Structures are given as structure tokens and as C-alpha cells.
XYZ file of C-alpha atoms in Angstrom:
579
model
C -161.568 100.797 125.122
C -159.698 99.488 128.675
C -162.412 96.634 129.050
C -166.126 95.459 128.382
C -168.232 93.062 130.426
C -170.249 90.698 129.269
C -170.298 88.421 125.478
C -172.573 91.142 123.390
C -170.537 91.663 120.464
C -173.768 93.344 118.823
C -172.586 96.996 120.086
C -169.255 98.460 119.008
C -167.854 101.514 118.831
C -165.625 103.093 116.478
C -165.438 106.942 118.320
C -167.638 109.370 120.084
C -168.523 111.765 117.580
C -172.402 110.665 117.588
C -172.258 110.996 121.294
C -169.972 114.308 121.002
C -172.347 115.795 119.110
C -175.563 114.800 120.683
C -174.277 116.229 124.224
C -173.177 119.205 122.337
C -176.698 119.792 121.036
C -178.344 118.606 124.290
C -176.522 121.646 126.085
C -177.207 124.388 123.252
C -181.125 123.230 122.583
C -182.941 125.980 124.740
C -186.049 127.894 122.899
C -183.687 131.402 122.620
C -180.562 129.752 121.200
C -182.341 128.601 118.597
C -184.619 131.436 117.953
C -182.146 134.279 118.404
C -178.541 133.118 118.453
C -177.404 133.213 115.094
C -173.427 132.848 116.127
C -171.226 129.711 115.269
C -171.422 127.254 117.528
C -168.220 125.777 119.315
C -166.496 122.531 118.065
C -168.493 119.585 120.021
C -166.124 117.965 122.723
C -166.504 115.822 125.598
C -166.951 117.261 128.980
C -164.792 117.161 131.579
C -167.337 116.120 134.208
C -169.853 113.072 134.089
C -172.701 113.388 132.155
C -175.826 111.221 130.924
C -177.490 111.061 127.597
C -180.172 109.170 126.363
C -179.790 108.686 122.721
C -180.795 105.785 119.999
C -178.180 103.707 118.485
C -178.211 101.138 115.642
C -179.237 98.679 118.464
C -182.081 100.441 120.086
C -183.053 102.972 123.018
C -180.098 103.505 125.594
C -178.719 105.635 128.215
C -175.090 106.489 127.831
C -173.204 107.475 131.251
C -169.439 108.971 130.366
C -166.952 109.692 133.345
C -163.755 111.161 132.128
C -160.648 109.995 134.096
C -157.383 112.174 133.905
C -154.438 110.106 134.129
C -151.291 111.047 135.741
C -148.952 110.072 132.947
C -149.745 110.355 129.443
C -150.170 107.099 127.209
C -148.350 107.305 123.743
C -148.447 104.619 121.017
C -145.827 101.944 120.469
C -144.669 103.320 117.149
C -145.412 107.145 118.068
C -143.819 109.846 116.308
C -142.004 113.078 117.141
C -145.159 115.525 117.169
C -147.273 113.076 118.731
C -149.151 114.265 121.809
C -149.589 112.197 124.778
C -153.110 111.318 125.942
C -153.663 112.424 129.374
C -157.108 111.579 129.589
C -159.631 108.822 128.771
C -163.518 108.426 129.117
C -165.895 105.481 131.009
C -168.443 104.797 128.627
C -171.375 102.713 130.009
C -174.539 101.783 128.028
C -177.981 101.078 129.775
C -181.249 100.144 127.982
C -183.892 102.519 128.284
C -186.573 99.420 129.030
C -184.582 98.246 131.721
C -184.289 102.183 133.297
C -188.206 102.737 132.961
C -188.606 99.522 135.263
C -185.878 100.049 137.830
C -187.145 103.326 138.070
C -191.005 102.423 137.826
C -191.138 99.421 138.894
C -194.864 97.865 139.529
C -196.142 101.275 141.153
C -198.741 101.670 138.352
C -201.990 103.157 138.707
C -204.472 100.057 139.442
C -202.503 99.045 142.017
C -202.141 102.077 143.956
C -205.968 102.512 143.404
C -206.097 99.123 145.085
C -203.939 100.320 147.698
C -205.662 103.135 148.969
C -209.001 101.290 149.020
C -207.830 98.815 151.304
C -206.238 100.660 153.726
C -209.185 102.301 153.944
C -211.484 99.594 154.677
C -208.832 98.687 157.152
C -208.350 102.019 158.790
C -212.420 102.427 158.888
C -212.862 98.394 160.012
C -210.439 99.051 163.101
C -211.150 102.515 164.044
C -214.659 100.820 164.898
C -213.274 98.173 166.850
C -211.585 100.156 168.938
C -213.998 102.591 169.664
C -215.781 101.805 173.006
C -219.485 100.209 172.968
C -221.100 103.066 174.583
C -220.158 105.878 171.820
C -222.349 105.800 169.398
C -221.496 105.993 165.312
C -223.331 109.161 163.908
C -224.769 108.635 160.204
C -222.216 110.321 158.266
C -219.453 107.940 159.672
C -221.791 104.871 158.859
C -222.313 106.019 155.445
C -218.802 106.313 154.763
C -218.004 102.438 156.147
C -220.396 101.332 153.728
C -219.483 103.054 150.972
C -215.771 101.517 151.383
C -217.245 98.129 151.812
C -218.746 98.004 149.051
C -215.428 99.748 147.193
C -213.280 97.202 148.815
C -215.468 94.574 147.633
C -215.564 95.759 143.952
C -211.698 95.821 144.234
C -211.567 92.571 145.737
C -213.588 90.980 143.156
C -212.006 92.823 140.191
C -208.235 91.483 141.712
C -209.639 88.119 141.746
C -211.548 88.347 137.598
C -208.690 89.833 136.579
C -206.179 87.478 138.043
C -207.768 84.671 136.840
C -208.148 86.095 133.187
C -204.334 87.040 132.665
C -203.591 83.532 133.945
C -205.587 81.916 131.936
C -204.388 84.373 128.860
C -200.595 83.445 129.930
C -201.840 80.091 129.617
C -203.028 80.443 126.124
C -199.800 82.280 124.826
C -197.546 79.553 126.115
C -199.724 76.708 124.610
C -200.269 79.093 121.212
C -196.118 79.075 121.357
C -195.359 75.493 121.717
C -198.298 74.737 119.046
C -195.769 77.182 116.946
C -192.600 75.605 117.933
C -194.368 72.159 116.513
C -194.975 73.334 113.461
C -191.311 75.079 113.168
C -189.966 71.850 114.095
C -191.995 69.865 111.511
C -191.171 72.249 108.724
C -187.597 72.268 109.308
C -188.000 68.626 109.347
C -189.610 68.411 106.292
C -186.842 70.922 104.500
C -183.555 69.068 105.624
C -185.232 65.973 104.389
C -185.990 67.436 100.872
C -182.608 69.226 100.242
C -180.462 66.078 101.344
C -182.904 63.732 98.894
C -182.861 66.407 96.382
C -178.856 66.261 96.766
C -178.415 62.441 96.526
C -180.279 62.706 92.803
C -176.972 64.251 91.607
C -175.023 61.362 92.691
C -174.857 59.217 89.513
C -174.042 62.164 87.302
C -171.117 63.415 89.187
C -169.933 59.751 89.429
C -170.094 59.222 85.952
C -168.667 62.343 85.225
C -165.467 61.973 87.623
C -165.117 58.347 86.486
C -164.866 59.226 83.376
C -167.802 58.174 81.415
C -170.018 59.879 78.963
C -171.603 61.801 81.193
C -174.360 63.631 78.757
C -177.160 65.941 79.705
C -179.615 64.027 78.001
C -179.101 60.519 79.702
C -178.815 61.424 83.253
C -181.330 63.252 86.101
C -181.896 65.569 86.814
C -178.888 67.017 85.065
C -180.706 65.896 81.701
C -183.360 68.871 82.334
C -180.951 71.659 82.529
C -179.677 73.522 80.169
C -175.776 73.239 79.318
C -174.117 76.743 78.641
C -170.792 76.341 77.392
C -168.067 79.358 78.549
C -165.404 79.352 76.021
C -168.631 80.043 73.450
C -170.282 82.162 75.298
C -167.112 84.351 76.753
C -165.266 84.142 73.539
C -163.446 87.680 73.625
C -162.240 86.992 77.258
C -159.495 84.731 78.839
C -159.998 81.462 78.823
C -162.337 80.600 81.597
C -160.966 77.440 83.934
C -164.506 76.296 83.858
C -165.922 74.464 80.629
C -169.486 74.445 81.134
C -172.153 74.454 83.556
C -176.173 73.721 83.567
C -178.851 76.249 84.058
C -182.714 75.999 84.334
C -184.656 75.751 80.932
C -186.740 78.926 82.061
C -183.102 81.404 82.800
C -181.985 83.434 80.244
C -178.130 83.477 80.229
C -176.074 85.620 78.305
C -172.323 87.578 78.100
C -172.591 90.659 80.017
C -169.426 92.563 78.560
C -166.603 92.990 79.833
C -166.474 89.019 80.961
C -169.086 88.198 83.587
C -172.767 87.084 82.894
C -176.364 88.316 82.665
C -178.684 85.439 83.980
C -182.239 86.293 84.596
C -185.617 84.155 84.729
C -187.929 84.661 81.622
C -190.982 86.285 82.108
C -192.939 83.944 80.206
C -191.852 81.010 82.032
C -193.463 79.673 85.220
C -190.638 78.550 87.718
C -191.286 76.296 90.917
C -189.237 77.532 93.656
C -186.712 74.829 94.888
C -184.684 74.450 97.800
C -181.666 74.401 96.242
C -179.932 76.901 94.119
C -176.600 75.568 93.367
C -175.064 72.093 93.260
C -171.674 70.798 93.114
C -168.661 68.940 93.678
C -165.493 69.199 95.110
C -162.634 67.425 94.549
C -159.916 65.881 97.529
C -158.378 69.698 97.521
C -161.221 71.539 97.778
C -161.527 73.012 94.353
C -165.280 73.255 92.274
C -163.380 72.375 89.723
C -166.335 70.399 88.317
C -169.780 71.664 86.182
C -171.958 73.207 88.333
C -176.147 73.466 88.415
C -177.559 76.447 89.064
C -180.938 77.209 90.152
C -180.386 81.344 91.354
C -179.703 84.156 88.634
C -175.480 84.020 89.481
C -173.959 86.938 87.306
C -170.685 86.538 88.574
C -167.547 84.770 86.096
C -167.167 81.272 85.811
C -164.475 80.545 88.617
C -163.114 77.979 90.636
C -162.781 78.567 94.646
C -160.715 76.718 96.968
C -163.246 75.695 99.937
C -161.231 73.316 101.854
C -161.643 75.951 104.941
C -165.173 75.136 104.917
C -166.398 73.410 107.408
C -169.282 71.088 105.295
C -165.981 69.746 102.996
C -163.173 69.073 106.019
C -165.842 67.099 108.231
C -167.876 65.277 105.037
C -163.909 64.659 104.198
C -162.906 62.983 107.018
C -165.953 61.074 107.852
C -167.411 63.374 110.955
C -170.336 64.266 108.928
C -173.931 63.988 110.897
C -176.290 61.440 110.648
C -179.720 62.237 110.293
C -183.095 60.076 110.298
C -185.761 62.116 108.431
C -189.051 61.108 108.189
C -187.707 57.205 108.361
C -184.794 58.454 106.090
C -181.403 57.821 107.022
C -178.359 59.851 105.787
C -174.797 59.579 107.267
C -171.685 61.682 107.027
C -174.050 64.907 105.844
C -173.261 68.644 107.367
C -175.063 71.647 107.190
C -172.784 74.806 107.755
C -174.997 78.528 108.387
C -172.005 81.046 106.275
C -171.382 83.807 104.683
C -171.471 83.764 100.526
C -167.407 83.859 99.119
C -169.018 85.900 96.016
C -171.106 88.293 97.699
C -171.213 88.305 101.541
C -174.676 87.629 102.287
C -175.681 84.869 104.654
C -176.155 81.808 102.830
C -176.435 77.399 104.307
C -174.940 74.625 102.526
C -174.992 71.090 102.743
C -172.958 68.277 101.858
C -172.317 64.423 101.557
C -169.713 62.390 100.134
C -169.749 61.609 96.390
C -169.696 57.941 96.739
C -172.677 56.435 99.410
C -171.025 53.376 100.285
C -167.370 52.824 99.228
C -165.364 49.910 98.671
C -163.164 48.884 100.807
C -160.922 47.531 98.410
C -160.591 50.272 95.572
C -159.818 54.436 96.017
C -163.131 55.267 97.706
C -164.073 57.950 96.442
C -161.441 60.060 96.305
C -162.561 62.445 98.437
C -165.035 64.123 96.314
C -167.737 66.103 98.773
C -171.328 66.662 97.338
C -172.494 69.868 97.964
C -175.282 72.273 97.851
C -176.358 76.029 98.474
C -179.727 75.442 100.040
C -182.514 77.525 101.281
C -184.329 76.443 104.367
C -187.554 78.088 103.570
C -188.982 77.164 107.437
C -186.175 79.519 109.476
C -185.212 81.783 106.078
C -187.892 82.389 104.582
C -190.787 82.616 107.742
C -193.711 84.347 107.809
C -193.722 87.236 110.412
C -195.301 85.415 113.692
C -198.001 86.701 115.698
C -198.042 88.200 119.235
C -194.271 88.696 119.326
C -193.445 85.333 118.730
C -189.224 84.974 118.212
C -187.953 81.865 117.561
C -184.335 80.822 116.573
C -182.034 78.527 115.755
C -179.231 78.209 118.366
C -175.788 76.151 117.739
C -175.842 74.682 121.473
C -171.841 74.553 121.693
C -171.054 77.980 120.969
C -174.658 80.000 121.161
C -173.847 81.459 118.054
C -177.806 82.402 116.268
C -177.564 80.951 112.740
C -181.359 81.425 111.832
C -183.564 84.474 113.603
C -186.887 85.590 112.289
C -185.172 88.962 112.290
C -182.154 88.128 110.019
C -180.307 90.915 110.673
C -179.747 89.191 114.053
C -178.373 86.357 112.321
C -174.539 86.028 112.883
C -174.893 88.770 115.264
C -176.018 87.626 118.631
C -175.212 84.934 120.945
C -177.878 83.483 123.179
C -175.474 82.708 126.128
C -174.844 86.507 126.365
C -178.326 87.618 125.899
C -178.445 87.434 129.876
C -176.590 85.542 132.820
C -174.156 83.584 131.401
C -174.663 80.895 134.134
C -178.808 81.347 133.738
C -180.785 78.257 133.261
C -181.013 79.058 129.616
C -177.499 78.363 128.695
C -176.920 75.488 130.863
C -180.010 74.069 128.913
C -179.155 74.490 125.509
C -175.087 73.338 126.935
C -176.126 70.356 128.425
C -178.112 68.828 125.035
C -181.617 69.290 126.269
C -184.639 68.620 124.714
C -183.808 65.964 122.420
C -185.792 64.542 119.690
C -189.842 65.663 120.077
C -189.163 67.217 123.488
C -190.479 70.527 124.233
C -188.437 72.455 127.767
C -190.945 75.426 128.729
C -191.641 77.591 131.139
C -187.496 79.293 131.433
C -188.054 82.982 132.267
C -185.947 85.523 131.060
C -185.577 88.873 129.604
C -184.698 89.025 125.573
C -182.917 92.716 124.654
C -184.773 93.734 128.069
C -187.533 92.152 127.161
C -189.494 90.157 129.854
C -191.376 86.541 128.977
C -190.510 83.467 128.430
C -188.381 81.062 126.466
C -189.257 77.784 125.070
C -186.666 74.744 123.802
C -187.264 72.294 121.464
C -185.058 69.895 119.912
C -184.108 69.713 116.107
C -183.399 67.102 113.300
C -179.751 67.922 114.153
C -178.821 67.451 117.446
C -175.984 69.970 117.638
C -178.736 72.549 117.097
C -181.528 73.589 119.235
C -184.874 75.605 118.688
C -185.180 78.322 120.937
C -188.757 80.575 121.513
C -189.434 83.616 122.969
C -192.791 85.107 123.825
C -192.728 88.137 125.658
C -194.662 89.013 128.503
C -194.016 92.747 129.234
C -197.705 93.220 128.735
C -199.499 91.166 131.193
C -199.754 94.182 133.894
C -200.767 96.282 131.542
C -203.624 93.424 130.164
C -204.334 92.788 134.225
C -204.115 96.502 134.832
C -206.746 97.373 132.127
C -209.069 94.576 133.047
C -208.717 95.858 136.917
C -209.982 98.859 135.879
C -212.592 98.186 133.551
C -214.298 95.707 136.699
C -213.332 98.259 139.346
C -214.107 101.141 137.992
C -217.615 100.173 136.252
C -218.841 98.341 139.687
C -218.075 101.489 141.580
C -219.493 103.744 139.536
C -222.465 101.511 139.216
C -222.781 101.060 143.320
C -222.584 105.305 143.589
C -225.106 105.487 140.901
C -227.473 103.273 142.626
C -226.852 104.925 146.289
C -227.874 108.394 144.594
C -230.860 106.853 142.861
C -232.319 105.550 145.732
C -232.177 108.472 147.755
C -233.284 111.063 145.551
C -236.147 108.359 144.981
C -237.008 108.032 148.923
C -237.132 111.768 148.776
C -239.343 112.085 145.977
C -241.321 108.777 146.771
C -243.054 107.359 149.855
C -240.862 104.078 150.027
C -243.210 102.391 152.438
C -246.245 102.497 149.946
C -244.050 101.821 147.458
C -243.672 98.270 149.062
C -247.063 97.806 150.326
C -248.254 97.977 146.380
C -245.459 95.502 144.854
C -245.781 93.066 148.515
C -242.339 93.613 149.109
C -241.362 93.424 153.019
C -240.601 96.002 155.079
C -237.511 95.217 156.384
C -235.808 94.726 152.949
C -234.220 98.456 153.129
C -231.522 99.890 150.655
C -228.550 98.372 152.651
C -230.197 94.901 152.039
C -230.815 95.785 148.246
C -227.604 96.731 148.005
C -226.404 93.830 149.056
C -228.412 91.844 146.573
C -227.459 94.080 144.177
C -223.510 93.631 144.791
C -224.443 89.945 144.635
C -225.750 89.688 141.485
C -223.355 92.446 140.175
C -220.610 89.681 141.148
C -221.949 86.503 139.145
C -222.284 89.063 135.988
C -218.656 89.944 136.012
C -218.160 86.198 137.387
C -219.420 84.637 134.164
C -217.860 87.852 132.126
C -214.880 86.430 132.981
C -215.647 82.850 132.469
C -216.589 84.280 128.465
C -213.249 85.690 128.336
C -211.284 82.584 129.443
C -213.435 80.162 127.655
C -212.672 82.671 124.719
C -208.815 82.086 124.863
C -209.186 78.340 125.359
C -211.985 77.281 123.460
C -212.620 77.070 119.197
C -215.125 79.254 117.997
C -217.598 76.953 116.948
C -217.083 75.074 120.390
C -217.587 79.009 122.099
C -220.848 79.370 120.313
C -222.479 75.983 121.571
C -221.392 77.069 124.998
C -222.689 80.841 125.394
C -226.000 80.188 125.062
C -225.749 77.683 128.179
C -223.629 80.197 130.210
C -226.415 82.984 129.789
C -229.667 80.227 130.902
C -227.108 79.636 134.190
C -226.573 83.101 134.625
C -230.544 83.886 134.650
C -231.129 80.554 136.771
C -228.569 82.228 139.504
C -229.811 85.433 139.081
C -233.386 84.766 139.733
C -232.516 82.019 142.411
């Protein structure tokens, strides 16, 4: 690879032999070939023209466009050797989502809206063709038939264009007030997690200061360690090296055990009932870095007692030097506290800690606290552990300086993407999130922008931490088609209701004298079909009028408030109606 626009680091390529092979198949996969031809295929290569391919990757629906370039002197590698062949030529290799191909190439051309099309330049072509014909040629009744016909089409379109219009607004409407209500209660959960990990934390304070003082520090005399369970290692592991670890606690309900050769077996009993808990490991580190202290554990860990060097980590060097956070939670405050989104050291998988220093308030006078960092694996159950949303909600939690994604409700995205490259890096997005905005119970709506080619809209929202920001999106690729259906439905049904009528009153005027007809029900003679049409197309109106009022009221409204108000829509409707 020469070069790559853009920040997506999500896509990366290792060779062509997917793509090789998919061309290779794309050129041999006629009906006969694979009927008749029996023979070996060649060995897949590249061609040596451009090509296209539309193929799925890891990372979704794409279009691949290769253009091989022959170059005029061979490239060779820095530490080549003698039988080495130079490479003469090299390949382009652009990527295109297939969602962003279907609208170039489609673009709002659908169906309603061509049907919408054609009817008005109809009425248009038939209103102006009458103007300019002179007064004294008369219109024959074939022509006349035909204008009314499209005025009454043009009407129906008219009127479904307006109901529809004013449904899918009021449905956008509802989806961007559903999102924020959702963004409230992300906010407010996340809240209400950082503040219970950091107080659950600070309980272990006065056991780890006993213990690195030097005092009796026993299980039974001290919370919460006094609940837990001590397993010693040099008992437990005694055919194996001598562990550098002594002891640490466990849960009452966990079951732990040597799991030959020299690693453990820690499971929870089935007999027990467990309370899940935010945290699932505490402890502390000394001025170096090293866990060289007992441990609590609160997650089955099978791996051997060990002590890690974490003075790379980010939640020890700023807790260490005193450029920790502070936080006010629910009229809590903590100072010097971090929360780092990382990868596990034992097994890889994506994992948060916190921290804070040993020692809440040291002296000035003595050794502090010798740089002893309180820490804590922790499980954010508000952003980790999320219920699937509805509608296509996505929310995420965004670092704003680097627009690194360290919580997605798709965790495989986690780590992965960046929201400053999703689109534009100069978009209004980024230079949102950048600049430190929303703060505190702020909510910044109404940024449109496309999400992996995605239409709809974003929504911001600050966080207990202010170096991280909430970030929503709620797509709105459908609204055409929800506009386009509801088009249809009003258009269609009021047409085929207007044609219906026409060819019931005629074959009735031909089967029935119309004039005696009226005489009998007192009805006057110069109310004709064009006139009951009329009223008809009136009336047809304020149904799908108040339809449509149902639907929005339906999308804004509670239930129980809907019911009280239906009845009341239907007694106007009849009042109009018979008005």
C-alpha cells in the first residue's frame, strides 16, 4: 500500500487473495462452466485491466475498484536477495460502500414521486392547453372528462403530499425526542455507576492502609475485606514454585482450588446466590507500579498468582502524580480519580479500571502516601452491559481529544473506530465534541450526518467526566420510504375511490332515471355528479385529514391520553361531515 485517505483504521488488508479469488470466480460463474466443464481451473490472478467487484468484507457491503499500474523500473526490497524478482507492477485498490452506490446511483427517483410527477404535469399540460385555446373553439366531452379526472388526481396527490408530509415530520419529531429521552437515561445510569464503583473503591481504603503501614491487618476486623474469603498460595500451590504472592481474598460463594500443573480453578457454587457487583478486582499498587499487595477478587480469575508491573498505565502515572479527575457525583466529590477504557494484560479482552490514591488527604509533613494508587477492574453495566436499543438507536462513548470509541453498544466497535473519521474530518461533529461541548446536563441535537453510510442524526450529551462525551445516532434512511408508503396508501386509495365513484354513477344514470331519482329524495336539480363529486372529494379530505391527525397524535401522545381523545376526534369529524 502507496497511500490511504482518510483516519478509518477499521479496514486493513493483509493481500488480495479474497479479492483474487472472487474475480476469478466472478469470470468462470456462467450456467455451462459449471454444468459441463469439468477441467481444472487456472490459478486466480489479478487482471491486467481495471475491474470492479462487489464483494462483503469483515466490515460490510462494498465495491472494490482495482487499476493495475505497470511501472517502468522494478521496485526490489532493501535487504533483497540474489533470486529475488523485481516488481514491475502494482494495483489501485479503492473501496466504496454499497449504501452509498445505491444512492448516488438512485438517488430520490423512487416511485411515489415520479407518480407525483406525472400527475402534475398533467394537470399543468391539460390547465394550459385550455388557456390557450381560443374562446370560440369549443371543448368536446371526452377532453372535459379527462380535465376532470386529473383534477381530481392532482388533488388526491396534493392532499396525500401534504398528510404525508406532515406525518413523517411529526414521526422525525418523535424519534429525536424518543432519543434524547434515551440519552437521559444513559447519562443518569452512567452517573449512577461511576458513583458506585468510586464509593465502592474508597471502602478498601482502611484495609490497604493498615496493611501497608504495617498493622494487623486481619480479615475478620476490617470491611469489606472481613467478608471474603482468604486463600493462601504457598498452601494451596504447594508442589509448585514459590508464588511471589502470599494470599489473596475471594467471595464466600467461589469455589477455588489448584488446577495442576500451577494455575487455579475458581468457579461460583451453584448453590450460592451471588449479587452482581461492579467491581471484580481490587488492588494496590505500590510507588513502582507493582500489585505486589493481596488482591480481592470478585470474577472467576484462573490464571497464577503474579505480580505485573503497571506503571505504563495510564490510571497509576496520572493518580501518581496528582492529574487524576475530579468528579461530583450525585453531591459526591472525589479528586485525583481516573478511569482508563484498556485492554486486559492476562487475557486481551477489553476491560475499565479506576483508581485513586491510597491515602485521601495526606500530610504535609510525613511521606504521603508513598505513592500507593487504589485501583479497581470495574464494569460499567450502563455502556457494557446495555440492553439492545430500539429503532436503531447507537449511542457511544467518545474520548473528545482523540475520538477514540471506548464504549459502543456494538462492542466489537469498541477500540476500533474513531468518530472524527467516521465522516468529514472538519464536519460539525468533530469540531463539537473538540471544542468541549455540551457540558454538564446539556443535550447538542439536531447534527446531521451519515454513520457507516448511514443517514440520520447525531445527538451530544455531556458526561460525569468531562474529557468524555456521549454521542447518539438515530438513523433516518427510512423516512422516504415511511413518506413514500404513506403517499401511496392516501394517493392511491383516494384515486381509486374517485374512479370507483365516476363508474358508479354512470352505470347508475344509465340504469336509473336520475331526475326522478331527485324529485323522490327533494334533492335539487342542479346538484349533478360534478357537484357530488366535489362534495365527495371534500369530505374524502377531512377523513384522511383527521387520519392523519390519529397518526400524529399517536406518536406524540400516551395511550391512555390517545384514548380520551379519539372519541372527541370522531364527534368533530361527524359534526364537519354533516355541516
Amino acid at each position: 500500500m502507496l497511500a490511504s485517505t482518510g483516519g478509518e483504521t477499521t479496514i486493513s488488508f493483509v493481500n488480495l487473495t479474497s479479492v483474487t479469488e472472487a474475480l476469478s470466480k466472478q469470470q468462470f460463474s456462467d450456467f455451462f462452466s459449471e454444468v459441463t466443464d469439468s477441467s481444472e481451473r487456472p490459478e486466480p490472478r489479478l487482471p491486467s485491466y481495471s475491474v470492479h467487484l462487489d464483494m462483503k468484507l469483515s466490515y460490510g457491503d462494498y465495491r472494490l475498484f482495482i487499476y493495475p499500474m505497470r511501472l517502468a523500473a522494478g521496485l526490489v526490497a532493501v535487504d533483497y536477495a540474489a533470486d529475488d524478482k523485481a516488481v514491475s507492477q502494482l494495483y489501485l485498490v479503492g473501496l466504496l460502500p454499497r449504501q452509498q452506490l445505491a444512492e448516488q446511483g438512485s438517488g430520490y427517483w423512487n416511485i411515489p414521486l415520479l407518480f407525483a410527477t406525472l400527475v402534475s404535469l398533467t394537470f399543468v399540460w391539460s390547465v394550459l392547453r385550455m388557456y390557450l385555446q381560443p374562446k370560440n373553439q369549443s371543448v368536446n366531452r371526452l377532453y372535459s372528462s379527462f380535465c376532470y379526472l386529473v383534477a381530481y388526481g392532482f388533488f388526491a396527490v396534493l392532499l396525500a403530499l401534504i398528510f404525508s408530509y406532515l406525518t413523517v415530520t411529526v414521526w422525525q419529531q418523535s424519534r429525536q425526542q424518543q432519543a434524547q429521552d434515551y440519552v437521559e437515561q444513559l447519562r443518569a445510569s452512567l452517573t449512577t455507576d461511576i458513583n458506585a464503583v468510586f464509593t465502592g473503591l474508597q471502602a478498601y481504603r482502611e484495609y490497604y492502609q493498615q496493611h501497608w503501614q504495617g498493622s494487623p491487618a486481619y480479615a475478620e476486623l476490617l470491611q469489606p475485606v472481613r467478608d471474603l474469603q482468604k486463600v493462601n498460595y504457598p498452601q494451596l500451590l504447594a508442589d509448585c514454585p514459590p508464588a511471589e504472592l502470599v494470599f489473596d481474598f475471594y467471595p464466600p460463594a467461589m469455589h477455588v482450588t489448584a488446577d495442576p500443573p500451577c494455575s487455579l480453578r475458581t468457579f461460583y457454587r451453584r448453590d450460592k446466590v451471588v449479587t452482581p457487583s461492579r467491581l471484580l478486582s481490587v488492588t494496590v499498587l505500590d510507588a513502582a507500579g507493582r500489585s505486589s499487595l493481596p488482591s480481592a477478587y470478585y470474577l472467576e480469575n484462573n490464571a497464577a498468582p503474579k505480580i505485573y508491573d503497571l506503571s505504563h498505565r495510564d490510571y497509576f502515572k496520572r493518580v501518581r502524580n496528582g492529574n487524576g479527575w475530579q468528579l461530583n457525583l450525585a453531591g459526591r466529590r472525589f479528586d485525583n480519580v481516573y478511569i482508563q477504557r484498556l485492554l486486559n494484560i492476562n487475557n486481551g479482552t477489553r476491560g475499565t479500571t479506576i483508581s485513586m490514591p491510597l491515602m485521601a488527604e495526606p500530610d504535609a509533613g510525613s511521606s504521603a502516601d508513598a505513592g500507593f494508587v487504589l485501583v479497581a477492574d470495574v464494569v460499567l453495566p450502563a455502556v457494557s452491559l446495555a440492553a439492545p436499543s430500539a429503532n436503531g438507536l447507537q449511542f457511544m462513548i467518545v474520548e473528545r481529544r482523540s475520538g477514540k470509541v471506548l464504549y459502543h453498544n456494538d462492542n466489537s466497535r469498541t477500540f476500533v473506530e474513531n468518530i472524527f473519521y467516521i465522516g468529514s474530518e472538519n464536519n460539525l461533529l468533530s469540531q463539537t465534541i473538540k471544542s468541549g461541548e455540551p457540558t454538564g446536563n446539556d443535550v447538542r441535537a439536531g447534527l446531521a450526518g451519515f454513520y457507516h453510510g448511514q443517514p440520520g442524526n447525531f445527538i451530544l450529551a455531556g458526561t460525569p467526566v468531562d474529557d468524555w462525551a456521549l454521542v447518539l445516532f438515530y438513523p433516518q434512511d427510512h423516512v422516504d420510504a415511511i413518506m413514500s408508503n404513506q403517499f401511496l396508501i392516501f394517493s392511491v386509495s383516494m384515486i381509486v375511490f374517485f374512479l370507483l365513484l365516476i363508474a358508479g354513477l354512470q352505470l347508475l344514470r344509465r340504469l336509473i332515471n336520475s331526475k326522478q331519482v331527485k324529485n323522490r329524495l327533494a334533492i335539487p336539480l342542479g346538484f349533478d355528479s360534478r357537484r357530488l363529486l366535489l362534495l365527495v372529494s371534500l369530505v374524502w379530505g377531512l377523513v384522511y385529514g383527521f387520519f392523519a391527525l390519529h397518526t400524529a397524535l399517536q406518536l406524540t401522545l400516551p395511550s391512555a391520553q390517545l384514548q380520551q381523545v379519539s372519541p372527541w376526534l370522531r364527534v368533530g369529524l361527524l359534526l364537519l361531515i354533516v355541516g
